Each structure stands twice: as C-alpha cells, then as structure tokens.
Amino acid sequence: MGLQSVLPAIGREFHLADTLVAGAFAISALMWTLTSPFWARWSDSIGRKKVILIGLTGFVVSMTGFGLAATSGIEGWLGAGVAFILMATARTIYGVFGSASPIASQAYVADRTTPEQRTQAMSLLASAQGLGTVIGPVLSPFFILPLVGLAGPMYVYALVGLVVLLLLLLVLR
C-alpha cells in the first residue's frame, strides 16, 4: 500500500492518465483475488512455510522490478510507455505471488493455536496487516531519496521484505 502515495507522482512524471495509473495498481488486486484460492490449497499440500516464502520472494521481486522500471522511466533509460508496462508487470507479479504470504500466514497461525487462542491470534495478524496499510503510505514520501527519487520507497520495501524473508528462512518452523 506504500505505493499509493507515490504512484500518482510517478504517473505525472510519465505524463500518464490517472486511469492508467489506477489500472496498474488495480491489476495486482485482481490477480490477488484470482490466485488466493490457489495459494490456500497449495499451502495445504506443500506447507505453510514454503508458501509464505514464495509470497515474500514475489513481494521482493515485484518491488525491486517496480523500482527499476520506475527509475528507468524517470531517468529516460526507457520510454514512459515501456517503463509503465514493466511497472504493471511488476504489480501483476505482486498480485500473483504476494497473495501467497497472507493466506499461508493465516493458516500457519490457525495451525499453531488452540481454538481458545485463535481469535486473538488472528486479530493480531489482521491488526498487523492493517497497520502496514496505514504506515506504508505515510512512510513512503520519506523514502524518496536523492539517488533514486520516486522509486526509493520500492527499494526500501524490497529490502525490508528481503530481511523478513531471510529471518523467516532461519526462524520459522
């Protein structure tokens, strides 16, 4: 959700219509909706941890790809149209793979809690996700950095995702 506060500025930088910018954002939501049931079934068959890691890897790849596409367009290395198509592709990757982690995380919590603990544990997980939805757009403008400009938030979020991915590889049972 951190992209919400910088995506309009990127769209203006590329001289794109607002509807195109909104479409790039909406495509991830559509893919998320379509692929979530797949990830739920897959987490039952291959395991929660593997699906969580797949989701986080998709997040890191998509944020990095989006950042590189945005940087390439802003710096003029690619035309705005090509850069925008690459950004939309990165958002599609996020929708397809990013949906894996929340689904598997919920299942992981359900697997590891008693019925008495489950409601509180699930509400804490939902609260953490909701907090990220609020904090991401607020923090993003602070990550517009001198060397990378408007793409800075994507690189920062990709780095945070990579750190979480590595921690989960080491810690999650």
PDB file of N, CA, C and O in Angstrom, residues 87-144:
ATOM      1  N   MET A  87       6.190  -1.666 -15.032  1.00  0.00           N
ATOM      2  CA  MET A  87       5.633  -1.430 -13.692  1.00  0.00           C
ATOM      3  C   MET A  87       4.348  -2.227 -13.509  1.00  0.00           C
ATOM      4  O   MET A  87       4.127  -2.830 -12.453  1.00  0.00           O
ATOM      5  N   ALA A  88       3.493  -2.241 -14.527  1.00  0.00           N
ATOM      6  CA  ALA A  88       2.249  -3.017 -14.449  1.00  0.00           C
ATOM      7  C   ALA A  88       2.562  -4.507 -14.337  1.00  0.00           C
ATOM      8  O   ALA A  88       1.875  -5.242 -13.604  1.00  0.00           O
ATOM      9  N   THR A  89       3.599  -4.950 -15.023  1.00  0.00           N
ATOM     10  CA  THR A  89       4.018  -6.350 -14.925  1.00  0.00           C
ATOM     11  C   THR A  89       4.492  -6.662 -13.506  1.00  0.00           C
ATOM     12  O   THR A  89       4.150  -7.708 -12.942  1.00  0.00           O
ATOM     13  N   ALA A  90       5.252  -5.751 -12.919  1.00  0.00           N
ATOM     14  CA  ALA A  90       5.710  -5.938 -11.537  1.00  0.00           C
ATOM     15  C   ALA A  90       4.525  -5.997 -10.577  1.00  0.00           C
ATOM     16  O   ALA A  90       4.512  -6.804  -9.644  1.00  0.00           O
ATOM     17  N   ARG A  91       3.532  -5.158 -10.805  1.00  0.00           N
ATOM     18  CA  ARG A  91       2.320  -5.190  -9.973  1.00  0.00           C
ATOM     19  C   ARG A  91       1.560  -6.501 -10.168  1.00  0.00           C
ATOM     20  O   ARG A  91       0.975  -7.031  -9.229  1.00  0.00           O
ATOM     21  N   THR A  92       1.582  -7.035 -11.381  1.00  0.00           N
ATOM     22  CA  THR A  92       0.939  -8.324 -11.628  1.00  0.00           C
ATOM     23  C   THR A  92       1.663  -9.427 -10.866  1.00  0.00           C
ATOM     24  O   THR A  92       1.016 -10.288 -10.250  1.00  0.00           O
ATOM     25  N   ILE A  93       2.980  -9.389 -10.891  1.00  0.00           N
ATOM     26  CA  ILE A  93       3.769 -10.363 -10.125  1.00  0.00           C
ATOM     27  C   ILE A  93       3.423 -10.259  -8.645  1.00  0.00           C
ATOM     28  O   ILE A  93       3.249 -11.274  -7.961  1.00  0.00           O
ATOM     29  N   TYR A  94       3.291  -9.029  -8.165  1.00  0.00           N
ATOM     30  CA  TYR A  94       2.919  -8.852  -6.759  1.00  0.00           C
ATOM     31  C   TYR A  94       1.555  -9.478  -6.480  1.00  0.00           C
ATOM     32  O   TYR A  94       1.387 -10.181  -5.482  1.00  0.00           O
ATOM     33  N   GLY A  95       0.592  -9.240  -7.342  1.00  0.00           N
ATOM     34  CA  GLY A  95      -0.738  -9.797  -7.121  1.00  0.00           C
ATOM     35  C   GLY A  95      -0.756 -11.309  -7.145  1.00  0.00           C
ATOM     36  O   GLY A  95      -1.422 -11.945  -6.321  1.00  0.00           O
ATOM     37  N   VAL A  96      -0.011 -11.894  -8.063  1.00  0.00           N
ATOM     38  CA  VAL A  96       0.013 -13.352  -8.181  1.00  0.00           C
ATOM     39  C   VAL A  96       0.741 -13.988  -6.993  1.00  0.00           C
ATOM     40  O   VAL A  96       0.223 -14.907  -6.360  1.00  0.00           O
ATOM     41  N   PHE A  97       1.931 -13.495  -6.682  1.00  0.00           N
ATOM     42  CA  PHE A  97       2.740 -14.137  -5.654  1.00  0.00           C
ATOM     43  C   PHE A  97       2.580 -13.514  -4.272  1.00  0.00           C
ATOM     44  O   PHE A  97       2.683 -14.208  -3.265  1.00  0.00           O
ATOM     45  N   GLY A  98       2.363 -12.201  -4.225  1.00  0.00           N
ATOM     46  CA  GLY A  98       2.224 -11.533  -2.925  1.00  0.00           C
ATOM     47  C   GLY A  98       1.039 -12.029  -2.122  1.00  0.00           C
ATOM     48  O   GLY A  98       1.045 -11.989  -0.891  1.00  0.00           O
ATOM     49  N   SER A  99       0.035 -12.538  -2.808  1.00  0.00           N
ATOM     50  CA  SER A  99      -1.151 -13.049  -2.115  1.00  0.00           C
ATOM     51  C   SER A  99      -0.864 -14.341  -1.359  1.00  0.00           C
ATOM     52  O   SER A  99      -1.640 -14.745  -0.495  1.00  0.00           O
ATOM     53  N   ALA A 100       0.245 -14.993  -1.649  1.00  0.00           N
ATOM     54  CA  ALA A 100       0.561 -16.268  -1.007  1.00  0.00           C
ATOM     55  C   ALA A 100       0.848 -16.108   0.486  1.00  0.00           C
ATOM     56  O   ALA A 100       0.385 -16.918   1.296  1.00  0.00           O
ATOM     57  N   SER A 101       1.607 -15.095   0.856  1.00  0.00           N
ATOM     58  CA  SER A 101       2.037 -14.959   2.254  1.00  0.00           C
ATOM     59  C   SER A 101       0.896 -14.742   3.239  1.00  0.00           C
ATOM     60  O   SER A 101       0.843 -15.430   4.265  1.00  0.00           O
ATOM     61  N   PRO A 102      -0.027 -13.804   3.000  1.00  0.00           N
ATOM     62  CA  PRO A 102      -1.097 -13.624   3.974  1.00  0.00           C
ATOM     63  C   PRO A 102      -1.982 -14.860   4.159  1.00  0.00           C
ATOM     64  O   PRO A 102      -2.355 -15.205   5.278  1.00  0.00           O
ATOM     65  N   ILE A 103      -2.261 -15.547   3.056  1.00  0.00           N
ATOM     66  CA  ILE A 103      -3.086 -16.748   3.124  1.00  0.00           C
ATOM     67  C   ILE A 103      -2.394 -17.820   3.962  1.00  0.00           C
ATOM     68  O   ILE A 103      -2.980 -18.389   4.882  1.00  0.00           O
ATOM     69  N   ALA A 104      -1.142 -18.093   3.648  1.00  0.00           N
ATOM     70  CA  ALA A 104      -0.397 -19.123   4.370  1.00  0.00           C
ATOM     71  C   ALA A 104      -0.112 -18.697   5.807  1.00  0.00           C
ATOM     72  O   ALA A 104      -0.080 -19.545   6.706  1.00  0.00           O
ATOM     73  N   SER A 105       0.071 -17.398   6.038  1.00  0.00           N
ATOM     74  CA  SER A 105       0.304 -16.913   7.400  1.00  0.00           C
ATOM     75  C   SER A 105      -0.920 -17.144   8.282  1.00  0.00           C
ATOM     76  O   SER A 105      -0.797 -17.563   9.438  1.00  0.00           O
ATOM     77  N   GLN A 106      -2.085 -16.880   7.730  1.00  0.00           N
ATOM     78  CA  GLN A 106      -3.318 -17.132   8.490  1.00  0.00           C
ATOM     79  C   GLN A 106      -3.459 -18.618   8.806  1.00  0.00           C
ATOM     80  O   GLN A 106      -3.812 -18.988   9.931  1.00  0.00           O
ATOM     81  N   ALA A 107      -3.177 -19.461   7.831  1.00  0.00           N
ATOM     82  CA  ALA A 107      -3.260 -20.899   8.052  1.00  0.00           C
ATOM     83  C   ALA A 107      -2.218 -21.349   9.077  1.00  0.00           C
ATOM     84  O   ALA A 107      -2.499 -22.202   9.928  1.00  0.00           O
ATOM     85  N   TYR A 108      -1.031 -20.755   9.005  1.00  0.00           N
ATOM     86  CA  TYR A 108       0.032 -21.081   9.960  1.00  0.00           C
ATOM     87  C   TYR A 108      -0.410 -20.746  11.383  1.00  0.00           C
ATOM     88  O   TYR A 108      -0.239 -21.546  12.302  1.00  0.00           O
ATOM     89  N   VAL A 109      -0.985 -19.569  11.556  1.00  0.00           N
ATOM     90  CA  VAL A 109      -1.473 -19.168  12.881  1.00  0.00           C
ATOM     91  C   VAL A 109      -2.574 -20.109  13.339  1.00  0.00           C
ATOM     92  O   VAL A 109      -2.598 -20.547  14.502  1.00  0.00           O
ATOM     93  N   ALA A 110      -3.495 -20.464  12.443  1.00  0.00           N
ATOM     94  CA  ALA A 110      -4.580 -21.380  12.803  1.00  0.00           C
ATOM     95  C   ALA A 110      -4.034 -22.744  13.206  1.00  0.00           C
ATOM     96  O   ALA A 110      -4.538 -23.368  14.153  1.00  0.00           O
ATOM     97  N   ASP A 111      -2.995 -23.200  12.510  1.00  0.00           N
ATOM     98  CA  ASP A 111      -2.388 -24.496  12.822  1.00  0.00           C
ATOM     99  C   ASP A 111      -1.703 -24.500  14.193  1.00  0.00           C
ATOM    100  O   ASP A 111      -1.634 -25.529  14.843  1.00  0.00           O
ATOM    101  N   ARG A 112      -1.173 -23.355  14.585  1.00  0.00           N
ATOM    102  CA  ARG A 112      -0.332 -23.295  15.783  1.00  0.00           C
ATOM    103  C   ARG A 112      -1.050 -22.775  17.036  1.00  0.00           C
ATOM    104  O   ARG A 112      -0.409 -22.583  18.065  1.00  0.00           O
ATOM    105  N   THR A 113      -2.345 -22.532  16.945  1.00  0.00           N
ATOM    106  CA  THR A 113      -3.075 -22.008  18.095  1.00  0.00           C
ATOM    107  C   THR A 113      -4.224 -22.955  18.464  1.00  0.00           C
ATOM    108  O   THR A 113      -4.742 -23.684  17.620  1.00  0.00           O
ATOM    109  N   THR A 114      -4.589 -22.898  19.728  1.00  0.00           N
ATOM    110  CA  THR A 114      -5.768 -23.643  20.175  1.00  0.00           C
ATOM    111  C   THR A 114      -7.008 -22.838  19.789  1.00  0.00           C
ATOM    112  O   THR A 114      -6.909 -21.630  19.523  1.00  0.00           O
ATOM    113  N   PRO A 115      -8.174 -23.477  19.768  1.00  0.00           N
ATOM    114  CA  PRO A 115      -9.386 -22.718  19.447  1.00  0.00           C
ATOM    115  C   PRO A 115      -9.589 -21.507  20.362  1.00  0.00           C
ATOM    116  O   PRO A 115     -10.074 -20.470  19.918  1.00  0.00           O
ATOM    117  N   GLU A 116      -9.166 -21.622  21.602  1.00  0.00           N
ATOM    118  CA  GLU A 116      -9.318 -20.506  22.545  1.00  0.00           C
ATOM    119  C   GLU A 116      -8.382 -19.345  22.201  1.00  0.00           C
ATOM    120  O   GLU A 116      -8.698 -18.181  22.445  1.00  0.00           O
ATOM    121  N   GLN A 117      -7.216 -19.629  21.671  1.00  0.00           N
ATOM    122  CA  GLN A 117      -6.225 -18.605  21.332  1.00  0.00           C
ATOM    123  C   GLN A 117      -6.421 -18.034  19.935  1.00  0.00           C
ATOM    124  O   GLN A 117      -5.938 -16.958  19.625  1.00  0.00           O
ATOM    125  N   ARG A 118      -7.126 -18.763  19.092  1.00  0.00           N
ATOM    126  CA  ARG A 118      -7.165 -18.459  17.659  1.00  0.00           C
ATOM    127  C   ARG A 118      -7.738 -17.082  17.338  1.00  0.00           C
ATOM    128  O   ARG A 118      -7.179 -16.351  16.519  1.00  0.00           O
ATOM    129  N   THR A 119      -8.830 -16.703  17.969  1.00  0.00           N
ATOM    130  CA  THR A 119      -9.453 -15.420  17.654  1.00  0.00           C
ATOM    131  C   THR A 119      -8.494 -14.271  17.941  1.00  0.00           C
ATOM    132  O   THR A 119      -8.327 -13.366  17.122  1.00  0.00           O
ATOM    133  N   GLN A 120      -7.862 -14.324  19.104  1.00  0.00           N
ATOM    134  CA  GLN A 120      -6.922 -13.256  19.446  1.00  0.00           C
ATOM    135  C   GLN A 120      -5.719 -13.263  18.501  1.00  0.00           C
ATOM    136  O   GLN A 120      -5.276 -12.206  18.034  1.00  0.00           O
ATOM    137  N   ALA A 121      -5.189 -14.442  18.193  1.00  0.00           N
ATOM    138  CA  ALA A 121      -4.029 -14.525  17.302  1.00  0.00           C
ATOM    139  C   ALA A 121      -4.369 -14.016  15.904  1.00  0.00           C
ATOM    140  O   ALA A 121      -3.596 -13.274  15.295  1.00  0.00           O
ATOM    141  N   MET A 122      -5.537 -14.389  15.395  1.00  0.00           N
ATOM    142  CA  MET A 122      -5.945 -13.934  14.063  1.00  0.00           C
ATOM    143  C   MET A 122      -6.189 -12.424  14.052  1.00  0.00           C
ATOM    144  O   MET A 122      -5.863 -11.749  13.076  1.00  0.00           O
ATOM    145  N   SER A 123      -6.752 -11.905  15.136  1.00  0.00           N
ATOM    146  CA  SER A 123      -6.990 -10.459  15.178  1.00  0.00           C
ATOM    147  C   SER A 123      -5.669  -9.697  15.268  1.00  0.00           C
ATOM    148  O   SER A 123      -5.536  -8.613  14.697  1.00  0.00           O
ATOM    149  N   LEU A 124      -4.675 -10.249  15.940  1.00  0.00           N
ATOM    150  CA  LEU A 124      -3.352  -9.611  15.970  1.00  0.00           C
ATOM    151  C   LEU A 124      -2.717  -9.611  14.578  1.00  0.00           C
ATOM    152  O   LEU A 124      -2.120  -8.617  14.166  1.00  0.00           O
ATOM    153  N   LEU A 125      -2.869 -10.709  13.862  1.00  0.00           N
ATOM    154  CA  LEU A 125      -2.340 -10.780  12.499  1.00  0.00           C
ATOM    155  C   LEU A 125      -3.040  -9.762  11.598  1.00  0.00           C
ATOM    156  O   LEU A 125      -2.402  -9.026  10.853  1.00  0.00           O
ATOM    157  N   ALA A 126      -4.360  -9.696  11.700  1.00  0.00           N
ATOM    158  CA  ALA A 126      -5.126  -8.726  10.903  1.00  0.00           C
ATOM    159  C   ALA A 126      -4.758  -7.297  11.288  1.00  0.00           C
ATOM    160  O   ALA A 126      -4.653  -6.417  10.417  1.00  0.00           O
ATOM    161  N   SER A 127      -4.535  -7.054  12.566  1.00  0.00           N
ATOM    162  CA  SER A 127      -4.138  -5.715  13.018  1.00  0.00           C
ATOM    163  C   SER A 127      -2.774  -5.330  12.459  1.00  0.00           C
ATOM    164  O   SER A 127      -2.568  -4.185  12.051  1.00  0.00           O
ATOM    165  N   ALA A 128      -1.857  -6.282  12.440  1.00  0.00           N
ATOM    166  CA  ALA A 128      -0.529  -6.004  11.885  1.00  0.00           C
ATOM    167  C   ALA A 128      -0.627  -5.669  10.402  1.00  0.00           C
ATOM    168  O   ALA A 128       0.018  -4.728   9.920  1.00  0.00           O
ATOM    169  N   GLN A 129      -1.453  -6.409   9.666  1.00  0.00           N
ATOM    170  CA  GLN A 129      -1.631  -6.126   8.244  1.00  0.00           C
ATOM    171  C   GLN A 129      -2.300  -4.765   8.049  1.00  0.00           C
ATOM    172  O   GLN A 129      -1.926  -4.000   7.161  1.00  0.00           O
ATOM    173  N   GLY A 130      -3.279  -4.470   8.878  1.00  0.00           N
ATOM    174  CA  GLY A 130      -3.950  -3.170   8.796  1.00  0.00           C
ATOM    175  C   GLY A 130      -3.005  -2.030   9.124  1.00  0.00           C
ATOM    176  O   GLY A 130      -3.040  -0.973   8.480  1.00  0.00           O
ATOM    177  N   LEU A 131      -2.150  -2.232  10.104  1.00  0.00           N
ATOM    178  CA  LEU A 131      -1.170  -1.206  10.471  1.00  0.00           C
ATOM    179  C   LEU A 131      -0.214  -0.936   9.312  1.00  0.00           C
ATOM    180  O   LEU A 131       0.116   0.219   9.015  1.00  0.00           O
ATOM    181  N   GLY A 132       0.184  -1.990   8.614  1.00  0.00           N
ATOM    182  CA  GLY A 132       1.037  -1.810   7.441  1.00  0.00           C
ATOM    183  C   GLY A 132       0.345  -1.021   6.347  1.00  0.00           C
ATOM    184  O   GLY A 132       0.966  -0.223   5.644  1.00  0.00           O
ATOM    185  N   THR A 133      -0.961  -1.211   6.217  1.00  0.00           N
ATOM    186  CA  THR A 133      -1.744  -0.476   5.226  1.00  0.00           C
ATOM    187  C   THR A 133      -1.765   1.017   5.542  1.00  0.00           C
ATOM    188  O   THR A 133      -1.801   1.848   4.640  1.00  0.00           O
ATOM    189  N   VAL A 134      -1.725   1.351   6.813  1.00  0.00           N
ATOM    190  CA  VAL A 134      -1.725   2.754   7.233  1.00  0.00           C
ATOM    191  C   VAL A 134      -0.315   3.341   7.183  1.00  0.00           C
ATOM    192  O   VAL A 134      -0.102   4.441   6.659  1.00  0.00           O
ATOM    193  N   ILE A 135       0.650   2.604   7.682  1.00  0.00           N
ATOM    194  CA  ILE A 135       2.015   3.121   7.809  1.00  0.00           C
ATOM    195  C   ILE A 135       2.716   3.247   6.453  1.00  0.00           C
ATOM    196  O   ILE A 135       3.448   4.199   6.216  1.00  0.00           O
ATOM    197  N   GLY A 136       2.492   2.291   5.557  1.00  0.00           N
ATOM    198  CA  GLY A 136       3.169   2.300   4.257  1.00  0.00           C
ATOM    199  C   GLY A 136       3.010   3.611   3.502  1.00  0.00           C
ATOM    200  O   GLY A 136       4.004   4.249   3.124  1.00  0.00           O
ATOM    201  N   PRO A 137       1.768   4.061   3.264  1.00  0.00           N
ATOM    202  CA  PRO A 137       1.600   5.321   2.537  1.00  0.00           C
ATOM    203  C   PRO A 137       2.153   6.543   3.282  1.00  0.00           C
ATOM    204  O   PRO A 137       2.581   7.504   2.659  1.00  0.00           O
ATOM    205  N   VAL A 138       2.159   6.475   4.606  1.00  0.00           N
ATOM    206  CA  VAL A 138       2.685   7.593   5.390  1.00  0.00           C
ATOM    207  C   VAL A 138       4.210   7.656   5.280  1.00  0.00           C
ATOM    208  O   VAL A 138       4.788   8.735   5.150  1.00  0.00           O
ATOM    209  N   LEU A 139       4.864   6.493   5.311  1.00  0.00           N
ATOM    210  CA  LEU A 139       6.332   6.461   5.284  1.00  0.00           C
ATOM    211  C   LEU A 139       6.922   6.661   3.885  1.00  0.00           C
ATOM    212  O   LEU A 139       8.037   7.157   3.753  1.00  0.00           O
ATOM    213  N   SER A 140       6.198   6.251   2.866  1.00  0.00           N
ATOM    214  CA  SER A 140       6.746   6.283   1.503  1.00  0.00           C
ATOM    215  C   SER A 140       7.373   7.615   1.105  1.00  0.00           C
ATOM    216  O   SER A 140       8.470   7.618   0.540  1.00  0.00           O
ATOM    217  N   PRO A 141       6.738   8.741   1.356  1.00  0.00           N
ATOM    218  CA  PRO A 141       7.375  10.008   0.959  1.00  0.00           C
ATOM    219  C   PRO A 141       8.743  10.243   1.615  1.00  0.00           C
ATOM    220  O   PRO A 141       9.598  10.908   1.039  1.00  0.00           O
ATOM    221  N   PHE A 142       8.964   9.658   2.782  1.00  0.00           N
ATOM    222  CA  PHE A 142      10.253   9.818   3.452  1.00  0.00           C
ATOM    223  C   PHE A 142      11.359   9.004   2.769  1.00  0.00           C
ATOM    224  O   PHE A 142      12.540   9.229   3.014  1.00  0.00           O
ATOM    225  N   PHE A 143      10.950   8.037   1.953  1.00  0.00           N
ATOM    226  CA  PHE A 143      11.913   7.198   1.260  1.00  0.00           C
ATOM    227  C   PHE A 143      12.193   7.673  -0.167  1.00  0.00           C
ATOM    228  O   PHE A 143      12.854   6.980  -0.934  1.00  0.00           O
ATOM    229  N   ILE A 144      11.683   8.829  -0.530  1.00  0.00           N
ATOM    230  CA  ILE A 144      12.033   9.428  -1.819  1.00  0.00           C
ATOM    231  C   ILE A 144      13.423  10.025  -1.622  1.00  0.00           C
ATOM    232  O   ILE A 144      13.577  11.111  -1.079  1.00  0.00           O
TER     233      ILE A 144
END
